[in-house]
Amino acid sequence: MRIDVLTLFPSMFDTVMSTSMMWKARERGALDFHRHDIREYAIDKHRQVDDSPYGGGGGMILKPDVLARAIEAVKGKAAMPVILLSPQGRRLTQSAAFELSREARLLLVCGHYEGVDERLRQLLISDEISIGDYVLTNGELAAMVLIDAVARLLPGVLGAEGAFLRDSHADGLLEGPHYTRPPLFRGRGVPAVLTSGHHAEVARWRRRQSLKRTLERRPDMLENAALNEEDRAFLAELSAERKP
Ligand code: 4G3
């Protein structure tokens, strides 16, 4: 996959894009990353990238002519989703990240201030995505969150084959608890099933812990999770225990 990002702060991407997972993804040829400074597409003598809003009221809006020049220069004749990171976008979820990971190219646009000119949005943005219901100073952090969530799903990026299939959210459930050495930590042991060597029992315990945690913390997720008869019976049991 190739990812291009249009940004006013290109250097913000340097540390994140050279961490171990990103470095592996790029070294293995799974991810080709390019950043572009929006200011290089401002051609007036002050290199102005933003302007005050019509109608007044403060804040600054990214100029549509500058952003259009940047988007068109990077896209060339190729077709690809042009994604604006903004609080008004559809939510980035694990399944949205999975869908994006199947694209050959992505062009990410990092907005600032009060956002971008509406005509630019209508004419040149194909998709608007939000990483969550909060406002950030700029879209760069949101773009990096999206890149991370997508890059780790690219074939060959995570060491173990399909390791991400065990992630929280991968099957619509939260992950249960994990344990490692030592066997006794500050008086607390490890569930016996995990050291029993019974693989089927371990799998069943993990599934149940996952269901229990999802019911306790994110019951909303159970509506869309892929549940079998045994899962439903276990959840019914838990609910009965909780409201006797
Ligand atoms: C565009 C993304 C960009 C319009 C960006 C603000 C939060 C998110 C910006 C706008 C952002 C998010 C820059 N804040 N939740 N700020 O993904 O109103």
Short mmCIF file of N, CA and C in Angstrom, two decimals, residues 64-243:
data_model
loop_
_atom_site.label_atom_id
_atom_site.label_comp_id
_atom_site.label_asym_id
_atom_site.label_seq_id
_atom_site.Cartn_x
_atom_site.Cartn_y
_atom_site.Cartn_z
N PRO A 64 -9.02 26.75 -0.35
CA PRO A 64 -9.32 25.65 -1.26
C PRO A 64 -8.36 25.56 -2.45
N ASP A 65 -7.90 26.71 -2.95
CA ASP A 65 -6.99 26.67 -4.11
C ASP A 65 -5.67 25.99 -3.77
N VAL A 66 -5.15 26.28 -2.58
CA VAL A 66 -3.87 25.69 -2.17
C VAL A 66 -4.02 24.18 -1.98
N LEU A 67 -5.06 23.78 -1.25
CA LEU A 67 -5.26 22.34 -1.00
C LEU A 67 -5.56 21.59 -2.29
N ALA A 68 -6.32 22.21 -3.19
CA ALA A 68 -6.65 21.55 -4.46
C ALA A 68 -5.38 21.31 -5.27
N ARG A 69 -4.51 22.29 -5.29
CA ARG A 69 -3.23 22.14 -6.02
C ARG A 69 -2.42 20.99 -5.42
N ALA A 70 -2.40 20.92 -4.10
CA ALA A 70 -1.63 19.87 -3.43
C ALA A 70 -2.24 18.49 -3.73
N ILE A 71 -3.55 18.36 -3.58
CA ILE A 71 -4.21 17.06 -3.81
C ILE A 71 -4.00 16.61 -5.25
N GLU A 72 -4.20 17.53 -6.20
CA GLU A 72 -4.09 17.14 -7.62
C GLU A 72 -2.66 16.79 -8.00
N ALA A 73 -1.69 17.50 -7.41
CA ALA A 73 -0.28 17.20 -7.71
C ALA A 73 0.09 15.80 -7.21
N VAL A 74 -0.38 15.44 -6.03
CA VAL A 74 -0.01 14.15 -5.45
C VAL A 74 -0.75 13.01 -6.14
N LYS A 75 -2.04 13.22 -6.46
CA LYS A 75 -2.85 12.17 -7.09
C LYS A 75 -2.43 11.88 -8.53
N GLY A 76 -2.09 12.95 -9.25
CA GLY A 76 -1.84 12.77 -10.67
C GLY A 76 -3.09 12.21 -11.34
N LYS A 77 -2.93 11.19 -12.19
CA LYS A 77 -4.08 10.60 -12.87
C LYS A 77 -4.61 9.37 -12.12
N ALA A 78 -3.97 8.99 -11.05
CA ALA A 78 -4.37 7.79 -10.30
C ALA A 78 -5.67 8.05 -9.53
N ALA A 79 -6.43 6.97 -9.30
CA ALA A 79 -7.66 7.05 -8.49
C ALA A 79 -7.38 6.47 -7.12
N MET A 80 -7.85 7.15 -6.09
CA MET A 80 -7.65 6.65 -4.71
C MET A 80 -8.58 7.41 -3.79
N PRO A 81 -8.90 6.82 -2.61
CA PRO A 81 -9.70 7.58 -1.65
C PRO A 81 -8.89 8.79 -1.16
N VAL A 82 -9.55 9.95 -1.12
CA VAL A 82 -8.93 11.16 -0.55
C VAL A 82 -9.64 11.42 0.76
N ILE A 83 -8.95 11.18 1.85
CA ILE A 83 -9.58 11.15 3.17
C ILE A 83 -9.19 12.36 4.01
N LEU A 84 -10.21 13.12 4.44
CA LEU A 84 -9.98 14.23 5.37
C LEU A 84 -10.20 13.72 6.79
N LEU A 85 -9.22 13.94 7.65
CA LEU A 85 -9.40 13.60 9.07
C LEU A 85 -10.10 14.78 9.73
N SER A 86 -11.29 14.56 10.27
CA SER A 86 -12.02 15.66 10.90
C SER A 86 -13.01 15.13 11.91
N PRO A 87 -13.37 15.95 12.90
CA PRO A 87 -14.34 15.51 13.90
C PRO A 87 -15.73 15.27 13.30
N GLN A 88 -15.96 15.72 12.06
CA GLN A 88 -17.27 15.53 11.42
C GLN A 88 -17.34 14.24 10.60
N GLY A 89 -16.26 13.47 10.58
CA GLY A 89 -16.23 12.27 9.74
C GLY A 89 -16.92 11.07 10.36
N ARG A 90 -17.03 9.99 9.56
CA ARG A 90 -17.53 8.73 10.12
C ARG A 90 -16.43 8.16 11.01
N ARG A 91 -16.83 7.38 12.00
CA ARG A 91 -15.87 6.89 12.98
C ARG A 91 -14.92 5.84 12.43
N LEU A 92 -13.65 5.97 12.80
CA LEU A 92 -12.67 4.94 12.50
C LEU A 92 -12.88 3.78 13.47
N THR A 93 -13.25 2.62 12.92
CA THR A 93 -13.43 1.41 13.74
C THR A 93 -12.46 0.36 13.22
N GLN A 94 -12.36 -0.76 13.91
CA GLN A 94 -11.48 -1.83 13.44
C GLN A 94 -11.93 -2.33 12.06
N SER A 95 -13.23 -2.41 11.84
CA SER A 95 -13.65 -2.90 10.51
C SER A 95 -13.41 -1.84 9.43
N ALA A 96 -13.50 -0.55 9.78
CA ALA A 96 -13.16 0.51 8.81
C ALA A 96 -11.67 0.43 8.48
N ALA A 97 -10.83 0.20 9.50
CA ALA A 97 -9.38 0.07 9.26
C ALA A 97 -9.10 -1.12 8.35
N PHE A 98 -9.82 -2.21 8.59
CA PHE A 98 -9.64 -3.41 7.76
C PHE A 98 -10.00 -3.12 6.31
N GLU A 99 -11.12 -2.44 6.08
CA GLU A 99 -11.51 -2.09 4.70
C GLU A 99 -10.46 -1.20 4.05
N LEU A 100 -9.96 -0.21 4.79
CA LEU A 100 -8.93 0.69 4.23
C LEU A 100 -7.65 -0.07 3.89
N SER A 101 -7.34 -1.13 4.68
CA SER A 101 -6.10 -1.87 4.45
C SER A 101 -6.12 -2.63 3.12
N ARG A 102 -7.29 -2.72 2.49
CA ARG A 102 -7.39 -3.40 1.19
C ARG A 102 -7.18 -2.47 0.01
N GLU A 103 -7.04 -1.16 0.27
CA GLU A 103 -6.82 -0.19 -0.82
C GLU A 103 -5.35 -0.22 -1.26
N ALA A 104 -5.12 0.07 -2.53
CA ALA A 104 -3.74 0.15 -3.03
C ALA A 104 -3.08 1.45 -2.60
N ARG A 105 -3.86 2.53 -2.55
CA ARG A 105 -3.33 3.84 -2.15
C ARG A 105 -4.34 4.57 -1.29
N LEU A 106 -3.83 5.44 -0.41
CA LEU A 106 -4.67 6.37 0.35
C LEU A 106 -4.01 7.74 0.30
N LEU A 107 -4.82 8.79 0.18
CA LEU A 107 -4.31 10.15 0.31
C LEU A 107 -5.00 10.79 1.51
N LEU A 108 -4.21 11.08 2.54
CA LEU A 108 -4.76 11.65 3.77
C LEU A 108 -4.53 13.15 3.81
N VAL A 109 -5.57 13.90 4.18
CA VAL A 109 -5.47 15.36 4.25
C VAL A 109 -5.65 15.77 5.72
N CYS A 110 -4.65 16.45 6.26
CA CYS A 110 -4.71 16.90 7.65
C CYS A 110 -5.20 18.34 7.70
N GLY A 111 -6.38 18.52 8.27
CA GLY A 111 -6.95 19.86 8.39
C GLY A 111 -6.47 20.54 9.67
N HIS A 112 -6.71 21.81 9.76
CA HIS A 112 -6.30 22.62 10.91
C HIS A 112 -7.37 23.61 11.25
N TYR A 113 -7.12 24.36 12.32
CA TYR A 113 -7.95 25.50 12.65
C TYR A 113 -9.41 25.09 12.67
N GLU A 114 -10.26 25.82 11.97
CA GLU A 114 -11.68 25.48 11.96
C GLU A 114 -12.02 24.50 10.85
N GLY A 115 -11.01 24.10 10.05
CA GLY A 115 -11.28 23.11 9.02
C GLY A 115 -10.92 23.58 7.63
N VAL A 116 -11.63 23.03 6.64
CA VAL A 116 -11.32 23.33 5.24
C VAL A 116 -12.54 24.00 4.59
N ASP A 117 -12.31 24.70 3.50
CA ASP A 117 -13.39 25.33 2.73
C ASP A 117 -14.37 24.24 2.24
N GLU A 118 -15.67 24.50 2.40
CA GLU A 118 -16.68 23.50 2.07
C GLU A 118 -16.64 23.05 0.61
N ARG A 119 -16.29 23.97 -0.30
CA ARG A 119 -16.26 23.59 -1.73
C ARG A 119 -15.14 22.62 -2.00
N LEU A 120 -14.01 22.79 -1.32
CA LEU A 120 -12.90 21.84 -1.46
C LEU A 120 -13.35 20.46 -0.97
N ARG A 121 -14.03 20.47 0.17
CA ARG A 121 -14.54 19.22 0.75
C ARG A 121 -15.47 18.51 -0.25
N GLN A 122 -16.39 19.27 -0.84
CA GLN A 122 -17.35 18.66 -1.78
C GLN A 122 -16.69 18.15 -3.05
N LEU A 123 -15.72 18.90 -3.56
CA LEU A 123 -15.16 18.58 -4.87
C LEU A 123 -14.01 17.58 -4.83
N LEU A 124 -13.23 17.59 -3.76
CA LEU A 124 -12.00 16.80 -3.80
C LEU A 124 -11.83 15.79 -2.67
N ILE A 125 -12.69 15.84 -1.67
CA ILE A 125 -12.58 14.87 -0.58
C ILE A 125 -13.59 13.74 -0.84
N SER A 126 -13.15 12.48 -0.80
CA SER A 126 -14.09 11.38 -1.07
C SER A 126 -14.59 10.78 0.23
N ASP A 127 -13.87 10.99 1.32
CA ASP A 127 -14.18 10.27 2.54
C ASP A 127 -13.71 11.12 3.72
N GLU A 128 -14.56 11.26 4.73
CA GLU A 128 -14.16 12.04 5.90
C GLU A 128 -14.22 11.11 7.10
N ILE A 129 -13.11 11.02 7.83
CA ILE A 129 -13.00 10.05 8.93
C ILE A 129 -12.60 10.76 10.22
N SER A 130 -13.22 10.35 11.33
CA SER A 130 -12.89 10.86 12.66
C SER A 130 -12.36 9.71 13.50
N ILE A 131 -11.30 9.95 14.27
CA ILE A 131 -10.78 8.88 15.13
C ILE A 131 -11.54 8.80 16.45
N GLY A 132 -12.44 9.74 16.74
CA GLY A 132 -13.21 9.68 17.98
C GLY A 132 -13.88 11.02 18.23
N ASP A 133 -14.80 11.02 19.19
CA ASP A 133 -15.59 12.23 19.43
C ASP A 133 -14.88 13.23 20.34
N TYR A 134 -13.82 13.83 19.83
CA TYR A 134 -13.11 14.89 20.52
C TYR A 134 -12.41 15.73 19.47
N VAL A 135 -12.03 16.95 19.85
CA VAL A 135 -11.42 17.88 18.91
C VAL A 135 -9.93 17.99 19.20
N LEU A 136 -9.12 17.90 18.15
CA LEU A 136 -7.67 18.06 18.25
C LEU A 136 -7.28 19.37 17.58
N THR A 137 -6.07 19.83 17.88
CA THR A 137 -5.57 21.06 17.27
C THR A 137 -5.40 20.91 15.77
N ASN A 138 -5.03 19.70 15.36
CA ASN A 138 -4.82 19.48 13.93
C ASN A 138 -5.09 18.02 13.58
N GLY A 139 -5.13 17.74 12.29
CA GLY A 139 -5.47 16.39 11.84
C GLY A 139 -4.29 15.42 11.82
N GLU A 140 -3.07 15.90 12.09
CA GLU A 140 -1.88 15.05 11.98
C GLU A 140 -1.94 13.85 12.93
N LEU A 141 -2.29 14.10 14.20
CA LEU A 141 -2.35 12.98 15.14
C LEU A 141 -3.40 11.97 14.72
N ALA A 142 -4.52 12.46 14.23
CA ALA A 142 -5.58 11.56 13.75
C ALA A 142 -5.09 10.75 12.56
N ALA A 143 -4.35 11.39 11.64
CA ALA A 143 -3.82 10.67 10.47
C ALA A 143 -2.86 9.57 10.92
N MET A 144 -2.03 9.86 11.91
CA MET A 144 -1.07 8.85 12.39
C MET A 144 -1.79 7.69 13.05
N VAL A 145 -2.87 7.97 13.76
CA VAL A 145 -3.67 6.89 14.36
C VAL A 145 -4.23 6.00 13.25
N LEU A 146 -4.76 6.62 12.21
CA LEU A 146 -5.32 5.85 11.09
C LEU A 146 -4.22 5.02 10.41
N ILE A 147 -3.07 5.63 10.16
CA ILE A 147 -1.97 4.91 9.49
C ILE A 147 -1.54 3.71 10.32
N ASP A 148 -1.43 3.90 11.64
CA ASP A 148 -1.01 2.80 12.51
C ASP A 148 -2.03 1.66 12.47
N ALA A 149 -3.31 2.01 12.62
CA ALA A 149 -4.36 0.99 12.63
C ALA A 149 -4.40 0.21 11.31
N VAL A 150 -4.13 0.90 10.19
CA VAL A 150 -4.17 0.26 8.88
C VAL A 150 -2.88 -0.53 8.60
N ALA A 151 -1.73 0.06 8.90
CA ALA A 151 -0.44 -0.55 8.53
C ALA A 151 -0.26 -1.92 9.18
N ARG A 152 -0.69 -2.05 10.44
CA ARG A 152 -0.48 -3.33 11.12
C ARG A 152 -1.36 -4.45 10.57
N LEU A 153 -2.33 -4.10 9.73
CA LEU A 153 -3.19 -5.11 9.10
C LEU A 153 -2.66 -5.53 7.73
N LEU A 154 -1.64 -4.83 7.21
CA LEU A 154 -1.14 -5.17 5.87
C LEU A 154 -0.42 -6.52 5.92
N PRO A 155 -0.60 -7.32 4.87
CA PRO A 155 0.01 -8.65 4.84
C PRO A 155 1.52 -8.57 5.09
N GLY A 156 2.01 -9.40 6.02
CA GLY A 156 3.45 -9.49 6.27
C GLY A 156 3.99 -8.50 7.28
N VAL A 157 3.14 -7.63 7.85
CA VAL A 157 3.66 -6.60 8.77
C VAL A 157 3.83 -7.14 10.19
N LEU A 158 2.81 -7.73 10.75
CA LEU A 158 2.95 -8.32 12.09
C LEU A 158 3.64 -9.66 11.95
N GLY A 159 4.55 -9.95 12.87
CA GLY A 159 5.35 -11.17 12.79
C GLY A 159 4.54 -12.42 12.54
N ALA A 160 3.76 -12.83 13.55
CA ALA A 160 3.00 -14.07 13.42
C ALA A 160 1.89 -13.91 12.38
N GLU A 161 1.68 -14.92 11.59
CA GLU A 161 0.65 -14.91 10.54
C GLU A 161 -0.72 -14.59 11.15
N GLY A 162 -1.28 -13.46 10.75
CA GLY A 162 -2.62 -13.12 11.20
C GLY A 162 -2.74 -12.86 12.70
N ALA A 163 -1.66 -12.38 13.31
CA ALA A 163 -1.69 -12.13 14.76
C ALA A 163 -2.82 -11.16 15.12
N PHE A 164 -3.16 -10.26 14.19
CA PHE A 164 -4.19 -9.26 14.47
C PHE A 164 -5.58 -9.87 14.61
N LEU A 165 -5.71 -11.14 14.16
CA LEU A 165 -7.03 -11.78 14.29
C LEU A 165 -7.39 -11.99 15.75
N ARG A 166 -6.39 -11.93 16.65
CA ARG A 166 -6.66 -12.09 18.08
C ARG A 166 -6.84 -10.76 18.79
N ASP A 167 -6.71 -9.64 18.08
CA ASP A 167 -6.86 -8.32 18.70
C ASP A 167 -8.24 -8.13 19.33
N SER A 168 -8.29 -7.27 20.36
CA SER A 168 -9.57 -6.72 20.79
C SER A 168 -10.24 -6.15 19.53
N HIS A 169 -11.53 -6.32 19.39
CA HIS A 169 -12.33 -5.76 18.30
C HIS A 169 -12.27 -6.57 17.00
N ALA A 170 -11.26 -7.47 16.86
CA ALA A 170 -11.14 -8.19 15.58
C ALA A 170 -12.38 -9.01 15.30
N ASP A 171 -12.95 -9.64 16.34
CA ASP A 171 -14.16 -10.43 16.15
C ASP A 171 -15.36 -9.76 16.82
N GLY A 172 -15.23 -8.46 17.06
CA GLY A 172 -16.34 -7.72 17.66
C GLY A 172 -16.44 -7.87 19.16
N LEU A 173 -15.42 -8.46 19.79
CA LEU A 173 -15.39 -8.60 21.26
C LEU A 173 -14.12 -7.97 21.81
N LEU A 174 -14.12 -7.66 23.09
CA LEU A 174 -12.90 -7.19 23.76
C LEU A 174 -12.04 -8.40 24.13
N GLU A 175 -10.75 -8.18 24.18
CA GLU A 175 -9.86 -9.24 24.66
C GLU A 175 -10.03 -9.42 26.16
N GLY A 176 -9.83 -10.64 26.62
CA GLY A 176 -9.83 -10.93 28.05
C GLY A 176 -8.46 -10.65 28.65
N PRO A 177 -8.27 -11.05 29.93
CA PRO A 177 -7.00 -10.79 30.61
C PRO A 177 -5.85 -11.68 30.11
N HIS A 178 -4.63 -11.16 30.26
CA HIS A 178 -3.41 -11.91 29.90
C HIS A 178 -2.51 -12.00 31.12
N TYR A 179 -1.68 -13.02 31.18
CA TYR A 179 -0.73 -13.22 32.29
C TYR A 179 0.62 -13.66 31.75
N THR A 180 1.69 -13.25 32.46
CA THR A 180 3.02 -13.78 32.15
C THR A 180 3.75 -14.02 33.47
N ARG A 181 5.01 -14.51 33.44
CA ARG A 181 5.76 -14.72 34.67
C ARG A 181 5.89 -13.42 35.46
N PRO A 182 6.00 -13.46 36.79
CA PRO A 182 6.13 -14.64 37.65
C PRO A 182 4.78 -15.28 37.98
N PRO A 183 4.79 -16.54 38.42
CA PRO A 183 3.53 -17.24 38.73
C PRO A 183 2.79 -16.63 39.92
N LEU A 184 3.53 -16.00 40.83
CA LEU A 184 2.90 -15.32 41.96
C LEU A 184 3.39 -13.88 41.99
N PHE A 185 2.47 -12.90 41.84
CA PHE A 185 2.86 -11.49 41.86
C PHE A 185 2.07 -10.78 42.95
N ARG A 186 2.81 -10.31 44.00
CA ARG A 186 2.20 -9.61 45.14
C ARG A 186 1.00 -10.38 45.70
N GLY A 187 1.20 -11.68 45.84
CA GLY A 187 0.18 -12.53 46.43
C GLY A 187 -0.89 -13.01 45.46
N ARG A 188 -0.82 -12.58 44.20
CA ARG A 188 -1.83 -12.99 43.23
C ARG A 188 -1.28 -14.01 42.24
N GLY A 189 -2.00 -15.11 42.10
CA GLY A 189 -1.58 -16.18 41.20
C GLY A 189 -2.12 -16.02 39.79
N VAL A 190 -2.01 -17.09 39.01
CA VAL A 190 -2.45 -17.12 37.62
C VAL A 190 -3.57 -18.16 37.53
N PRO A 191 -4.64 -17.91 36.79
CA PRO A 191 -5.71 -18.91 36.66
C PRO A 191 -5.13 -20.27 36.26
N ALA A 192 -5.52 -21.31 37.00
CA ALA A 192 -4.91 -22.63 36.84
C ALA A 192 -5.05 -23.17 35.41
N VAL A 193 -6.16 -22.84 34.76
CA VAL A 193 -6.40 -23.38 33.42
C VAL A 193 -5.26 -23.00 32.45
N LEU A 194 -4.65 -21.84 32.67
CA LEU A 194 -3.62 -21.37 31.74
C LEU A 194 -2.32 -22.16 31.84
N THR A 195 -2.12 -22.83 32.97
CA THR A 195 -0.90 -23.62 33.12
C THR A 195 -1.22 -25.12 33.06
N SER A 196 -2.45 -25.46 32.68
CA SER A 196 -2.90 -26.86 32.69
C SER A 196 -2.42 -27.63 31.45
N GLY A 197 -2.11 -26.90 30.39
CA GLY A 197 -1.70 -27.58 29.15
C GLY A 197 -2.86 -28.10 28.32
N HIS A 198 -4.11 -27.85 28.76
CA HIS A 198 -5.29 -28.28 27.98
C HIS A 198 -5.70 -27.18 27.00
N HIS A 199 -5.27 -27.31 25.77
CA HIS A 199 -5.47 -26.22 24.80
C HIS A 199 -6.94 -25.88 24.57
N ALA A 200 -7.77 -26.90 24.51
CA ALA A 200 -9.20 -26.66 24.27
C ALA A 200 -9.83 -25.92 25.47
N GLU A 201 -9.39 -26.32 26.67
CA GLU A 201 -9.90 -25.65 27.89
C GLU A 201 -9.44 -24.19 27.93
N VAL A 202 -8.19 -23.95 27.54
CA VAL A 202 -7.65 -22.58 27.51
C VAL A 202 -8.46 -21.73 26.53
N ALA A 203 -8.74 -22.29 25.35
CA ALA A 203 -9.49 -21.56 24.33
C ALA A 203 -10.89 -21.22 24.84
N ARG A 204 -11.52 -22.19 25.51
CA ARG A 204 -12.87 -21.98 26.04
C ARG A 204 -12.86 -20.91 27.13
N TRP A 205 -11.85 -20.97 28.02
CA TRP A 205 -11.72 -19.97 29.10
C TRP A 205 -11.52 -18.57 28.51
N ARG A 206 -10.66 -18.48 27.50
CA ARG A 206 -10.38 -17.16 26.89
C ARG A 206 -11.64 -16.59 26.24
N ARG A 207 -12.37 -17.44 25.56
CA ARG A 207 -13.60 -17.00 24.90
C ARG A 207 -14.58 -16.46 25.95
N ARG A 208 -14.69 -17.18 27.06
CA ARG A 208 -15.62 -16.76 28.12
C ARG A 208 -15.18 -15.48 28.80
N GLN A 209 -13.87 -15.33 29.02
CA GLN A 209 -13.36 -14.09 29.62
C GLN A 209 -13.64 -12.91 28.70
N SER A 210 -13.49 -13.16 27.42
CA SER A 210 -13.72 -12.14 26.41
C SER A 210 -15.20 -11.71 26.42
N LEU A 211 -16.08 -12.67 26.48
CA LEU A 211 -17.52 -12.40 26.53
C LEU A 211 -17.88 -11.64 27.81
N LYS A 212 -17.30 -12.07 28.94
CA LYS A 212 -17.58 -11.46 30.24
C LYS A 212 -17.14 -10.00 30.25
N ARG A 213 -15.93 -9.76 29.75
CA ARG A 213 -15.40 -8.40 29.74
C ARG A 213 -16.21 -7.50 28.81
N THR A 214 -16.62 -8.04 27.68
CA THR A 214 -17.41 -7.24 26.74
C THR A 214 -18.77 -6.91 27.35
N LEU A 215 -19.38 -7.89 28.01
CA LEU A 215 -20.68 -7.64 28.66
C LEU A 215 -20.55 -6.56 29.74
N GLU A 216 -19.46 -6.63 30.53
CA GLU A 216 -19.27 -5.67 31.62
C GLU A 216 -18.94 -4.26 31.12
N ARG A 217 -18.05 -4.19 30.10
CA ARG A 217 -17.52 -2.88 29.71
C ARG A 217 -18.14 -2.27 28.47
N ARG A 218 -18.52 -3.13 27.49
CA ARG A 218 -19.04 -2.63 26.22
C ARG A 218 -20.23 -3.47 25.75
N PRO A 219 -21.30 -3.51 26.56
CA PRO A 219 -22.45 -4.34 26.16
C PRO A 219 -22.99 -3.96 24.77
N ASP A 220 -22.78 -2.72 24.36
CA ASP A 220 -23.23 -2.28 23.02
C ASP A 220 -22.59 -3.11 21.91
N MET A 221 -21.36 -3.60 22.15
CA MET A 221 -20.66 -4.35 21.10
C MET A 221 -21.26 -5.73 20.86
N LEU A 222 -21.99 -6.25 21.86
CA LEU A 222 -22.54 -7.60 21.72
C LEU A 222 -23.61 -7.69 20.63
N GLU A 223 -24.22 -6.55 20.34
CA GLU A 223 -25.27 -6.54 19.30
C GLU A 223 -24.72 -6.97 17.93
N ASN A 224 -23.46 -6.58 17.65
CA ASN A 224 -22.88 -6.85 16.33
C ASN A 224 -21.85 -7.97 16.31
N ALA A 225 -21.57 -8.56 17.49
CA ALA A 225 -20.53 -9.59 17.55
C ALA A 225 -21.03 -10.91 16.95
N ALA A 226 -20.11 -11.69 16.42
CA ALA A 226 -20.46 -13.01 15.88
C ALA A 226 -20.49 -14.01 17.04
N LEU A 227 -21.70 -14.35 17.50
CA LEU A 227 -21.85 -15.22 18.67
C LEU A 227 -22.49 -16.55 18.28
N ASN A 228 -21.97 -17.65 18.86
CA ASN A 228 -22.60 -18.95 18.63
C ASN A 228 -23.54 -19.28 19.79
N GLU A 229 -24.17 -20.45 19.73
CA GLU A 229 -25.15 -20.84 20.76
C GLU A 229 -24.51 -20.91 22.15
N GLU A 230 -23.27 -21.46 22.20
CA GLU A 230 -22.58 -21.60 23.48
C GLU A 230 -22.29 -20.22 24.09
N ASP A 231 -21.87 -19.26 23.23
CA ASP A 231 -21.62 -17.89 23.70
C ASP A 231 -22.88 -17.30 24.31
N ARG A 232 -24.00 -17.48 23.60
CA ARG A 232 -25.26 -16.89 24.05
C ARG A 232 -25.72 -17.50 25.37
N ALA A 233 -25.52 -18.80 25.49
CA ALA A 233 -25.89 -19.49 26.74
C ALA A 233 -25.04 -18.96 27.89
N PHE A 234 -23.73 -18.78 27.66
CA PHE A 234 -22.83 -18.28 28.70
C PHE A 234 -23.22 -16.85 29.10
N LEU A 235 -23.54 -16.02 28.13
CA LEU A 235 -23.94 -14.63 28.43
C LEU A 235 -25.24 -14.60 29.23
N ALA A 236 -26.16 -15.49 28.87
CA ALA A 236 -27.44 -15.57 29.59
C ALA A 236 -27.19 -15.95 31.05
N GLU A 237 -26.27 -16.90 31.25
CA GLU A 237 -25.87 -17.34 32.59
C GLU A 237 -25.31 -16.16 33.39
N LEU A 238 -24.41 -15.40 32.76
CA LEU A 238 -23.81 -14.24 33.44
C LEU A 238 -24.86 -13.19 33.82
N SER A 239 -25.77 -12.91 32.91
CA SER A 239 -26.80 -11.92 33.17
C SER A 239 -27.69 -12.37 34.31
N ALA A 240 -28.02 -13.66 34.35
CA ALA A 240 -28.87 -14.21 35.42
C ALA A 240 -28.18 -14.07 36.77
N GLU A 241 -26.85 -14.31 36.80
CA GLU A 241 -26.09 -14.17 38.05
C GLU A 241 -26.12 -12.73 38.54
N ARG A 242 -26.03 -11.79 37.59
CA ARG A 242 -25.90 -10.38 37.96
C ARG A 242 -27.19 -9.75 38.46
N LYS A 243 -28.31 -10.18 37.88
CA LYS A 243 -29.60 -9.69 38.41
C LYS A 243 -30.44 -10.88 38.90
#
